[in-house]
């Protein structure tokens, strides 16, 4: 029960959050942060019970018809995520209170961010595939609303929608994959899926399932080629970027891979797809990160690179890689969260995020600078930060990769070198570089202009308020403390999480110092080369431009025409397709509608008739056709043609009359005189009525072109053919009426009448006739009233 | 001459509704305050809903049949399916009446042409008594027609004979033709009504012809008797080949009423031209009634044969895809919702095409969910619509969140639900029907459905973008600054929206009572 409350409490608080904001004013952030703080302690309490095989499952029925239950599954992996979500959530809520102070959107922000936190907790704790999906989509949705929080700008709206379409579309693929898994195992419960891994891997649907789920995970975690939405999502307010787009939501894909790796992992397809995507993402994003000038976009690309590394590790699917991935998750959340919050503080205090214009902020913002420095050290993987331990473990895992260890390690080292340089760019340069002389590097296309850079909007920078330096300081400090004492919290957490990922108990022992080993050498090399890249980035860039222009061009092309171009193209294509089809089908002219309807009906009916019956000409009957029948038939045909071709209305009316009389004659010949009488009467009346209105009609003219008329003729002939076919089928079998014998037998004894029609009308169906007469009478009165009304008006 | 045995509870809703319609027509002549008429009709609808529940609760006699005990020869059948669909129709009617109570004057009041002229002339003789502009308020007719349409729809939902279905269809169609063209000041309303009427009459012809062919093939119009007769080893039927053709023609008729592609062309025009409360009502209630009847007809006539299911699947694909594509580029929100309601008919059809218990259950759940969310969306359009307008473009809701945060938030929930975003009712409806399709081996259909949901999400979310992330247009800034008549939705409209949103949320979060009822309703049908 308590887990349900823990997850749902965020939604409840979100409902009253705007009110708290209005009442609590400046302290609202601190007040609202009490919930995530409480949740952090709640989840931290589970740390005491943390054993490698630790699992808590709670379940409540939700949609029994579909096998959906509101169940939660808490193990080491979930716990690691839950702690990150609620812990960083606390800091972000407090931070936002300062960052967005006085902005009109703050109330909405609180509500949405709490809702997001609850959804994210639900995602990582969900114990049912559909429940997981529900929370998965809720995180996409709240992210969408948060990205578009304060926007007049078209671009921000487009970014919000782009993020939602990409992740939401991936979510649909995920749903399909989950449902298929449920079909295979017969249950959507996570516990059942986890215990049926072998059955799923051996099933014929394994590959589709894997592809669908990877699609979901890759879009959410911004893997190449779906990475483009994340940098664009930097339009969001910085607390949102820090929380959603670095620490939590984008890790959801990684969470999913980790969660399902015991089920889907350890196959060739898994290795190649996951490792490959991860590797490509890691390297490409690290390269792109260096080309940015906006602090937040640099961070975004470095986040993408990290997500790639995490994916890569999960793709390796060894015990060591699982440990490394889990530790990396923790480390990255700590330093990247801090750096994002720092970027926000810098933006808030200095008025710009363009690193070419920032410099020497350390004196004005000492605490922020210290936090940034610590975070950057952790990111660069320098001792004694947790990041250092992590990097050692990373290299160890990559060196021991089951396949292509050399390639993977080399890529990893290269990406890490680039990230060391990036760490310097975001954590050191804005604070410690002496001047803010313009950077020599030109803007790399495919990146956005940094808002507020063109005009001189530099304010005199100040230290950020407490609410805004608390977060970065706490996160960076945690990176340091955990680095110094890695065997306390991190070891236990990572062990439990890695156990969940591997599906078997795994023990991790972390230590700051491993002795001098090839791994350490790699680490040192990484830092040295990375630092060199940072220091010499401008000459390097120029050199690259001269010697490897294809690299620059390549990045440019990726930026311009890469997957994002594909997304744009798809949207445009869809829009123009929509316009075209609407214009074609929805012309507004009734006649086109009728043509389409007629043709569909003829097609549908004709097809069924042909396929089901195999039309046969009723041969037996053609012998006894009499001459005058043929004559009448010809007369009807001729009159029809005349009606169609004549240009005189009077002729048309007369011809139609002939058609009617012809039909009536046929009735007479085939023994239905009463029907014929009715037909005669109606035909006569119709002709009269036509003649009466003829004089009031405009001059006869063809309003349609010749082509149109030919088209209409084809449609008419098709419809006529269908009707003819139907009549032929009806007449191909003898009629068996059950009613006629009944009335013949009962007309005299029951109703004392010989004319069956009359008897039916006045006796067998007497009540119906009464009703009919009443209706006619009422209608008559109505018509009389209308006429009288009109006459009265005229008389006035 | 014998009187048929009447089982009154079966037709109690219709009796209540028709009686109320007549009372309203009479009262219209006597009361000046037309709002009373609205309350009367609301009470009638609630009474009919109560009758439905009474019918349902009387489990001893359940299911009740009209014209003899349940079996061949019954004209109407108050079984789970019928009552469920009736309830959906009545909920829609109730909400539509509530929606109209404040705004009915906008489109029902009509000044006689020429009356101004008379007035002007009377101005020349100041002593002469100046007759005011001759205003006719036809609110009474509006409510009466709405109730009659509701009566027809509930009759269709419970009809168990092709003739009853046809008569019910005509009853509500005729009422709807008039309601669509109710706004006599709006040319578009008239055009819409004419198109709807002409195409609808055409469709009725097909429908009737289909019935005739089925009658020729099976010798009966009773659905149960048809099911009995066409079962193998039963009576030999000389015209059996006509059965599928008849079914095809019936499908064309149903296609019109349900706005399935390619019989949907009247829909955008009619939905856009009709007064907004009417659009809200007909877009959901017609579907509830017609889908219930279609489910019954399919169960009896098509016996859920594979070819028919494939035909339905093809219709579903066409309907979803073309509906969504057309909705993508609309600037008028009313027209967008019109196209999107076409797409929803496609999703609903997936459940029927699946043809299994789960699929049909899903379709019914979806119907109820759709009733709430679509009606709610139209209600929001009415809320932001000015008195002299009958349409809402995207500009009107630009930055709505700033002016009316509550209304914008409610609309957002409705849009999310329509887009199928969990955990709202719209999502579970889609999940249900798609699961049904997967279970029936129509995974490809589910995939097309999922892709279409993504397409749909695009334009529904655009609405939220307009509301939350954009600044109001020039003209509306004038409105918000008080230069122009403010657009404060009345309490009745707001209540409707709130009720619809509540329905959307509750259906999604609190599932079992509904799903249980639906499962019971479907279990009595002869599905595969």
Short mmCIF file of N, CA and C in Angstrom, two decimals, chain A residues 143 204 242 591 693 704 711:
data_model
loop_
_atom_site.label_atom_id
_atom_site.label_comp_id
_atom_site.label_asym_id
_atom_site.label_seq_id
_atom_site.Cartn_x
_atom_site.Cartn_y
_atom_site.Cartn_z
N UNK A 143 6.56 16.23 -19.62
CA UNK A 143 7.76 16.83 -20.20
C UNK A 143 7.37 17.82 -21.28
N UNK A 204 9.13 -17.00 -31.75
CA UNK A 204 9.29 -16.48 -33.11
C UNK A 204 9.15 -14.96 -33.14
N UNK A 242 17.44 20.30 -16.11
CA UNK A 242 18.27 19.60 -15.14
C UNK A 242 17.59 18.32 -14.67
N UNK A 591 -22.51 16.05 -55.77
CA UNK A 591 -22.50 15.04 -56.82
C UNK A 591 -21.28 14.13 -56.71
N UNK A 693 -45.04 22.39 -62.52
CA UNK A 693 -43.87 23.17 -62.09
C UNK A 693 -42.97 23.55 -63.25
N UNK A 704 -23.15 20.72 -67.12
CA UNK A 704 -21.93 19.93 -66.94
C UNK A 704 -21.27 19.71 -68.31
N UNK A 711 -18.77 10.49 -67.47
CA UNK A 711 -18.45 9.91 -66.17
C UNK A 711 -19.74 9.49 -65.44
#
